[in-house]
Each structure stands twice: as C-alpha cells, then as structure tokens.
CSV table of C-alpha atoms in Angstrom, one decimal:
chain,number,residue,atom,x,y,z
A,21,HIS,CA,83.1,72.5,101.3
A,22,ALA,CA,84.8,74.8,103.9
A,23,GLN,CA,87.9,72.4,104.3
A,24,SER,CA,88.3,72.1,100.6
A,25,VAL,CA,88.4,76.1,100.3
A,26,ILE,CA,91.0,76.1,103.4
A,27,TYR,CA,93.3,73.5,101.8
A,28,SER,CA,93.2,75.3,98.4
A,29,ALA,CA,94.0,78.5,100.2
A,30,LEU,CA,97.0,77.0,102.0
A,31,ALA,CA,98.3,75.4,98.8
A,32,ILE,CA,98.2,78.8,97.0
A,33,VAL,CA,100.2,80.2,99.9
A,34,ALA,CA,102.7,77.5,99.7
A,35,LEU,CA,103.1,77.9,95.9
A,36,LEU,CA,103.7,81.6,96.2
A,37,LEU,CA,106.2,81.2,98.9
A,38,LEU,CA,108.2,78.6,96.8
A,39,SER,CA,108.0,81.1,93.7
A,40,ALA,CA,109.5,84.0,96.0
A,41,THR,CA,112.7,82.2,97.1
A,42,ALA,CA,114.7,83.0,94.0
A,43,VAL,CA,113.3,86.6,93.3
A,44,ASN,CA,116.5,88.4,93.5
A,45,ALA,CA,118.8,85.8,92.3
A,46,SER,CA,119.8,86.5,88.7
A,47,GLN,CA,122.2,84.5,86.4
A,48,GLY,CA,122.4,87.2,83.8
A,49,ASP,CA,124.0,90.2,86.0
A,50,LYS,CA,126.3,87.4,87.6
A,51,GLU,CA,128.1,86.6,84.2
A,52,PRO,CA,131.5,88.1,84.0
A,53,VAL,CA,130.8,89.0,80.3
A,54,TYR,CA,127.9,91.2,81.4
A,55,GLN,CA,130.1,92.7,84.2
A,56,ASP,CA,133.1,93.6,82.1
A,57,CYS,CA,130.8,94.9,79.4
A,58,VAL,CA,129.0,97.3,81.8
A,59,THR,CA,132.5,98.4,83.4
A,60,GLN,CA,134.0,99.0,80.0
A,61,CYS,CA,130.9,100.9,78.6
A,62,VAL,CA,130.6,103.2,81.7
A,63,ARG,CA,134.5,103.8,81.7
A,64,THR,CA,134.3,104.8,77.9
A,65,ASN,CA,130.9,106.5,77.5
A,66,CYS,CA,130.0,107.8,81.0
A,67,THR,CA,132.7,110.4,81.5
A,68,GLY,CA,133.8,113.8,80.3
A,69,ALA,CA,133.0,114.6,76.5
A,70,ARG,CA,131.4,111.3,76.0
A,71,LEU,CA,129.1,111.7,78.9
A,72,ARG,CA,128.2,115.1,77.8
A,73,GLY,CA,127.4,114.0,74.3
A,74,PHE,CA,125.1,111.3,75.7
A,75,GLN,CA,123.2,113.8,77.7
A,76,SER,CA,122.8,116.3,74.8
A,77,THR,CA,121.4,113.6,72.5
A,78,GLN,CA,119.3,111.9,75.1
A,79,ALA,CA,115.5,112.2,74.5
A,80,PRO,CA,114.0,114.5,77.2
A,81,TYR,CA,111.3,111.8,78.1
A,82,MET,CA,114.3,109.5,79.0
A,83,ALA,CA,116.2,112.2,81.1
A,84,LEU,CA,112.9,113.0,82.8
A,85,THR,CA,112.3,109.5,83.9
A,86,GLY,CA,115.7,109.3,85.1
A,87,TRP,CA,117.7,106.9,82.6
A,88,THR,CA,121.3,107.6,83.1
A,89,CYS,CA,124.4,106.8,81.0
A,90,ARG,CA,125.0,103.7,83.2
A,91,ASP,CA,121.5,102.6,82.9
A,92,ASP,CA,121.9,102.7,79.1
A,93,CYS,CA,125.2,100.8,79.4
A,94,ARG,CA,123.3,98.2,81.5
A,95,TYR,CA,120.5,97.8,79.0
A,96,GLN,CA,122.9,97.4,76.0
A,97,CYS,CA,125.1,94.9,77.8
A,98,MET,CA,122.1,93.0,78.9
A,99,TRP,CA,121.2,92.4,75.3
A,100,GLN,CA,124.7,91.4,74.2
A,101,THR,CA,124.6,88.9,77.0
A,102,VAL,CA,121.2,87.5,75.9
A,103,GLY,CA,122.7,87.2,72.3
A,104,LEU,CA,125.6,85.1,73.6
A,105,TYR,CA,123.2,82.8,75.6
A,106,GLN,CA,121.0,82.3,72.6
A,107,ALA,CA,123.9,81.6,70.4
A,108,GLU,CA,125.1,79.0,72.6
A,109,GLY,CA,121.8,77.4,72.9
A,110,TYR,CA,121.2,78.3,76.5
A,111,SER,CA,118.0,79.4,78.3
A,112,ILE,CA,117.2,83.0,78.6
A,113,PRO,CA,118.7,84.5,81.9
A,114,GLN,CA,117.1,87.2,84.2
A,115,PHE,CA,119.2,90.2,85.2
A,116,HIS,CA,118.8,92.1,88.5
A,117,GLY,CA,115.7,89.9,89.4
A,118,LYS,CA,114.0,90.4,86.1
A,119,TRP,CA,113.6,89.0,82.7
A,120,PRO,CA,115.0,91.1,79.7
A,121,PHE,CA,112.4,93.4,78.2
A,122,ALA,CA,112.5,95.6,75.2
A,123,ARG,CA,112.2,99.1,76.3
A,124,PHE,CA,109.6,101.3,74.4
A,125,LEU,CA,110.4,104.8,74.8
A,126,CYS,CA,110.8,105.4,78.4
A,127,PHE,CA,108.8,102.2,79.6
A,128,GLU,CA,110.9,99.6,81.0
A,129,GLU,CA,108.2,96.9,81.0
A,130,PRO,CA,105.7,98.2,78.4
A,131,ALA,CA,103.2,95.6,78.7
A,132,SER,CA,102.9,95.5,82.4
A,133,ALA,CA,102.7,99.5,82.5
A,134,LEU,CA,100.0,99.4,79.8
A,135,ALA,CA,98.1,96.8,81.9
A,136,SER,CA,98.5,98.6,85.1
A,137,LEU,CA,97.2,101.9,83.5
A,138,LEU,CA,94.1,99.8,82.1
A,139,ASN,CA,93.5,98.5,85.5
A,140,GLY,CA,93.7,102.1,86.8
A,141,LEU,CA,91.3,103.4,84.2
A,142,ALA,CA,88.7,100.7,84.8
A,143,CYS,CA,88.8,101.4,88.4
A,144,LEU,CA,88.3,105.1,87.8
A,145,LEU,CA,85.5,104.4,85.3
A,146,MET,CA,83.7,102.2,87.9
A,147,LEU,CA,84.1,104.6,90.7
A,148,LEU,CA,82.6,107.4,88.7
A,149,ARG,CA,79.7,104.8,87.8
A,150,TYR,CA,79.3,103.9,91.6
A,151,ARG,CA,79.1,107.4,92.6
A,152,SER,CA,76.5,108.3,89.9
A,153,SER,CA,74.3,105.1,90.8
A,154,VAL,CA,74.5,105.1,94.5
A,155,PRO,CA,73.1,107.9,96.8
A,156,HIS,CA,75.7,108.9,99.3
A,157,GLN,CA,73.3,108.1,102.4
A,158,SER,CA,74.0,104.6,101.6
A,159,PRO,CA,75.7,103.0,104.7
A,160,MET,CA,79.0,101.7,102.6
A,161,TYR,CA,79.4,104.7,100.3
A,162,TYR,CA,82.3,106.4,101.9
A,163,THR,CA,83.8,103.2,102.8
A,164,ILE,CA,83.9,102.2,99.1
A,165,THR,CA,84.9,105.5,97.8
A,166,ALA,CA,87.8,105.5,100.1
A,167,PHE,CA,88.7,101.8,99.0
A,168,SER,CA,88.5,103.0,95.4
A,169,LEU,CA,90.9,105.7,96.1
A,170,VAL,CA,93.3,103.4,97.8
A,171,SER,CA,93.2,101.1,94.6
A,172,LEU,CA,93.7,104.0,92.2
A,173,ASN,CA,96.9,105.0,94.1
A,174,ALA,CA,98.0,101.5,94.0
A,175,TRP,CA,97.5,101.2,90.0
A,176,PHE,CA,99.3,104.5,89.6
A,177,TRP,CA,102.4,103.5,91.4
A,178,SER,CA,102.1,100.0,89.7
A,179,THR,CA,102.2,102.0,86.4
A,180,VAL,CA,105.2,104.2,87.5
A,181,PHE,CA,107.1,101.1,88.8
A,182,HIS,CA,106.7,99.2,85.4
A,183,THR,CA,107.6,102.4,83.5
A,184,ARG,CA,110.8,102.9,85.5
A,185,ASP,CA,112.1,100.6,88.2
A,186,THR,CA,114.0,102.6,90.9
A,187,TYR,CA,114.4,102.3,94.7
A,188,LEU,CA,111.4,104.5,95.3
A,189,THR,CA,109.2,103.3,92.7
A,190,GLU,CA,109.7,99.6,93.8
A,191,LYS,CA,108.8,100.4,97.4
A,192,MET,CA,105.8,102.2,96.6
A,193,ASP,CA,104.5,99.5,94.3
A,194,TYR,CA,104.8,97.0,96.9
A,195,PHE,CA,103.6,99.0,99.8
A,196,CYS,CA,100.5,100.4,97.9
A,197,ALA,CA,99.6,96.8,96.7
A,198,SER,CA,99.7,95.7,100.6
A,199,ALA,CA,97.5,98.6,101.4
A,200,VAL,CA,94.7,97.5,98.8
A,201,ILE,CA,94.7,94.1,100.3
A,202,LEU,CA,94.4,95.3,103.9
A,203,TYR,CA,91.6,97.8,103.0
A,204,SER,CA,89.8,95.0,101.2
A,205,ILE,CA,89.8,93.2,104.6
A,206,TYR,CA,88.4,96.5,106.3
A,207,LEU,CA,85.8,96.8,103.6
A,208,CYS,CA,84.8,93.2,104.1
A,209,CYS,CA,84.8,93.8,108.1
A,210,VAL,CA,82.7,96.8,107.7
A,211,ARG,CA,80.2,95.1,105.5
A,212,THR,CA,80.0,92.0,107.4
A,213,LEU,CA,80.3,93.2,111.1
A,214,GLY,CA,80.8,97.1,111.1
A,215,LEU,CA,77.2,98.0,110.1
A,216,LYS,CA,75.8,96.4,113.2
A,217,ARG,CA,78.7,96.9,115.3
A,218,PRO,CA,80.8,99.9,114.4
A,219,GLY,CA,83.2,99.6,117.3
A,220,VAL,CA,84.4,96.4,116.0
A,221,SER,CA,85.1,97.6,112.5
A,222,SER,CA,87.1,100.6,114.1
A,223,MET,CA,89.2,98.3,116.1
A,224,VAL,CA,89.9,95.9,113.2
A,225,GLY,CA,90.9,99.1,111.3
A,226,VAL,CA,93.3,100.4,114.0
A,227,LEU,CA,95.0,96.8,113.9
A,228,LEU,CA,95.1,96.8,110.2
A,229,ILE,CA,96.7,100.3,110.3
A,230,LEU,CA,99.3,99.0,112.8
A,231,ALA,CA,99.9,95.9,110.7
A,232,PHE,CA,100.6,97.9,107.7
A,233,THR,CA,102.9,100.4,109.5
A,234,SER,CA,104.9,97.5,111.0
A,235,HIS,CA,105.1,95.8,107.5
A,236,VAL,CA,106.4,99.1,105.8
A,237,SER,CA,108.8,99.8,108.8
A,238,TYR,CA,110.4,96.4,108.5
A,239,LEU,CA,110.9,96.5,104.9
A,240,THR,CA,112.2,100.0,104.9
A,241,PHE,CA,114.4,100.0,108.0
A,242,VAL,CA,115.3,96.2,108.7
A,243,SER,CA,115.4,94.2,105.4
A,244,PHE,CA,113.6,94.5,102.1
A,245,ASP,CA,113.0,90.6,102.0
A,246,TYR,CA,111.0,89.6,99.1
A,247,GLY,CA,110.2,86.4,100.4
A,248,TYR,CA,108.7,87.8,103.6
A,249,ASN,CA,106.7,90.5,101.5
A,250,MET,CA,105.3,87.6,99.4
A,251,ALA,CA,104.4,85.5,102.5
A,252,ALA,CA,102.7,88.6,104.3
A,253,ASN,CA,100.6,89.5,101.0
A,254,ALA,CA,99.7,85.9,100.6
A,255,THR,CA,98.4,85.5,104.1
A,256,ILE,CA,96.4,88.7,104.4
A,257,GLY,CA,95.1,87.9,100.7
A,258,ILE,CA,94.0,84.3,102.1
A,259,VAL,CA,92.2,85.9,105.1
A,260,ASN,CA,90.5,88.3,102.6
A,261,LEU,CA,89.4,85.4,100.4
A,262,LEU,CA,88.0,83.4,103.3
A,263,TRP,CA,86.2,86.2,104.9
A,264,TRP,CA,84.4,87.1,101.6
A,265,LEU,CA,83.6,83.7,100.7
A,266,CYS,CA,82.2,83.2,104.2
A,267,TRP,CA,79.8,86.3,103.7
A,268,CYS,CA,78.9,84.9,100.3
A,269,TRP,CA,77.9,81.5,101.7
A,270,GLN,CA,76.0,83.0,104.4
A,271,ASN,CA,73.9,85.2,102.1
A,272,ARG,CA,73.6,82.9,99.1
A,273,ARG,CA,70.0,82.4,99.6
A,274,THR,CA,69.0,85.9,100.6
A,275,LEU,CA,71.0,88.1,98.3
A,276,PRO,CA,70.4,87.4,94.4
A,277,TYR,CA,73.8,89.1,93.4
A,278,TRP,CA,76.0,87.4,96.0
A,279,TRP,CA,77.7,85.3,93.1
A,280,LYS,CA,79.2,88.4,91.7
A,281,CYS,CA,81.4,88.8,95.0
A,282,GLY,CA,82.2,85.1,95.0
A,283,VAL,CA,83.4,85.1,91.3
A,284,VAL,CA,85.4,88.2,91.8
A,285,VAL,CA,87.5,87.1,95.1
A,286,VAL,CA,88.0,83.5,93.4
A,287,LEU,CA,89.1,85.0,90.1
A,288,LEU,CA,91.5,87.7,91.9
A,289,HIS,CA,93.2,85.0,93.9
A,290,GLY,CA,93.2,82.4,91.1
A,291,LEU,CA,94.7,84.8,88.6
A,292,ALA,CA,97.5,85.7,90.9
A,293,LEU,CA,98.6,82.0,90.2
A,294,LEU,CA,99.6,83.3,86.7
A,295,GLU,CA,102.7,84.7,88.4
A,296,LEU,CA,103.9,81.2,89.0
A,297,LEU,CA,104.4,80.6,85.2
A,298,ASP,CA,107.3,83.0,85.2
A,299,PHE,CA,108.2,82.5,81.6
A,300,PRO,CA,110.6,84.7,79.4
A,301,PRO,CA,108.7,87.6,77.9
A,302,LEU,CA,107.2,86.7,74.6
A,303,PHE,CA,108.6,89.1,71.7
A,304,TRP,CA,110.5,90.5,74.8
A,305,VAL,CA,107.4,92.3,75.9
A,306,LEU,CA,104.7,90.0,77.4
A,307,ASP,CA,105.5,88.1,80.5
A,308,ALA,CA,103.4,86.4,83.2
A,309,HIS,CA,103.2,89.4,85.4
A,310,ALA,CA,101.9,91.3,82.4
A,311,VAL,CA,99.3,88.6,81.6
A,312,TRP,CA,98.3,88.7,85.3
A,313,HIS,CA,97.7,92.5,85.3
A,314,LEU,CA,95.9,92.2,81.9
A,315,SER,CA,93.6,89.4,83.1
A,316,THR,CA,92.3,91.5,86.1
A,317,VAL,CA,91.1,94.5,84.1
A,318,PRO,CA,87.5,93.0,83.4
A,319,VAL,CA,87.3,92.0,87.1
A,320,HIS,CA,86.7,95.5,88.1
A,321,PHE,CA,83.3,95.8,86.3
A,322,LEU,CA,82.1,92.7,88.0
A,323,PHE,CA,83.2,93.9,91.3
A,324,TYR,CA,81.7,97.2,91.1
A,325,SER,CA,78.5,95.8,89.7
A,326,PHE,CA,78.4,93.8,93.0
A,327,LEU,CA,79.1,97.0,95.3
A,328,ILE,CA,76.6,99.0,93.3
A,329,ASP,CA,74.0,96.2,93.8
A,330,ASP,CA,74.8,95.7,97.6
A,331,SER,CA,75.0,99.5,98.5
A,332,LEU,CA,71.5,100.0,96.8
A,333,HIS,CA,70.2,96.7,98.7
A,334,LEU,CA,71.6,98.2,102.1
A,335,LEU,CA,70.0,101.7,101.4
A,336,ASN,CA,66.7,100.0,100.7
A,337,THR,CA,66.7,97.9,103.8
A,338,GLU,CA,67.8,100.8,105.9
A,339,LYS,CA,64.8,102.8,104.6
A,340,THR,CA,62.5,100.0,105.4
A,341,GLY,CA,64.0,98.9,108.5
A,342,VAL,CA,64.8,95.6,107.5
A,343,LYS,CA,67.6,93.8,109.5
A,344,LEU,CA,71.0,94.1,107.7
A,345,GLU,CA,72.6,90.8,106.4
C-alpha cells in the first residue's frame, strides 16, 4: 500500500515537471503578424492626441487596474491573430504563456478570478465556522487560524493575479501559493509531532521559513524559472500528501473522522492534475486552470469539518488526560 502511494506521488511530480517545460514558450506572440500589428497599433494610437483620447474614454475600472494603451493594442492584435489561425484551420496558439481569454470588464481571466474568489469566500466562511465551533483552548486553535489566514491571503492574490496579470501580481500569486503548501506541512508537523514535542515543530517551522525565504529569493533575484517553481511546489506538495496520509493510516482505527483528512489531501493533489489537460478555453473563458480552481471550492468544507472534529477531539482528550494521537 505504502509503495503504491509513493509511486503514484512520484508519477504526479514527473507529469507536472513535463507540463512545466513549455510554460513561457508561446507561438502566438512570436508571429510576425502579431508583432507587426502591435507595433503599428502603438505607433498609431498610443502617442499624442490619440493617446489622450484613449485615456479620456477609458473606463475608470480599466485605468485603476492598470490597463494601458499598449495593453489594449496587444489584446486587440491577439484576437486578430487568433482569427487568422482559425481561418487557416490551425489550432489556437498561446500568447505570452497564456491562452487567449475574452476580457470581462477589467478581468483578464474571468473564470479563474471568480473561482479564486469563491475559494477565498469558502475559506473565510469555514474559518468563521471553525472559530464559532471550537474553543480557543484547543491545542491546534491558533495554528489552524494562522493557516486559514495564510490561505485567505493566497486566494486574495490569486484573484488579483487572474484579474490583472502584472510582474507584481504574478510573483505574489506564486509565492503565496508556496506559502500555503509549506504552512500545511507545518500544520501537519504540529498535529503529528508538535503537540507532544513542541521543540520539533519549532525546528521544522524555522527550516520551512528558511526554505520559503530561499525559494522567494532565488525566483526574485536569480531567475524566475517556471519549471523550477513547479518542481519545488510539486515536491513539497508530495511531502505534505505523504505525511498527512501516514497520519491518517496510523489513526484509522482510533479516529472515526480520519477519512475526511485522507479524502481532502488525495482530492487536492489529484485535482491538481487537471492542470495537465491544458486545453484552449471554452467560450474563451473556461480553461483547465479555472476548472481546477472551481473543483477545489467544495474541498474547503470537508477539510474544515475534519479540523473542527479533530480540534474538539484534542480538547476532550486534553481535559480527560488521555494520550494524544
């Protein structure tokens, strides 16, 4: 059983690495017709009186989210290029590492932005339910609250990034997602080891902070390598998966709610494989990334149901003096 889980985990890492190799290679923006279109559009519309006219007629929400005249040229030329590809019977190309999406208001990727917002709302709702259901004397109360805040921050930046893709929003989306996975490992460490050996979880916490700092520093100051970032997240994700599954297996006979944790971690890592589908967006809105984010919304409810059950169990065992699992 353990071997099959490990082999499956390694297979997931390999697939994710293969999918990451061509993240930034895009056929569409390399096309001369696209490049000439953008150059001509910028020269014609983004200087002098034409630029002032663009700025005076631009919707306030577009200006607030940083859409420039050049960005608008790139958007219009993208669709012109897509039209030419379709007319010639070629498959839809990507542009600047992304599929072409139909912009809605200021939302660059409307479905992914909405899905990220829904995940954030689900996380917030369940955090409030957790805090109303579990007394703060429970041993895991503050660790879980902190984990929820880290998760909320990540979903906020995911929503912002899918609304408007810029250098800053992309970095914040990637870094905050890594922080959630690392904090989940810390959460697991506290639950499995830290309640009985606080010094161990403290040392692991320091190591995780150092790992996060090194990861962010490398991507910021050395090279923003998409393949490396995917490999790093996949690796720490597998560590997280195996650690939680080991705990579930050890407690399957003593904790009746163990299955909730097992289902959640398997679902979260299994649903991540939806990213591998990588198909052109349906109706120019719904792509594999959006489907993945939408599919994780219900998982929050089961995960926090597990956290509530476990926190109440820990509180009861502490009161009765029973040995912690």
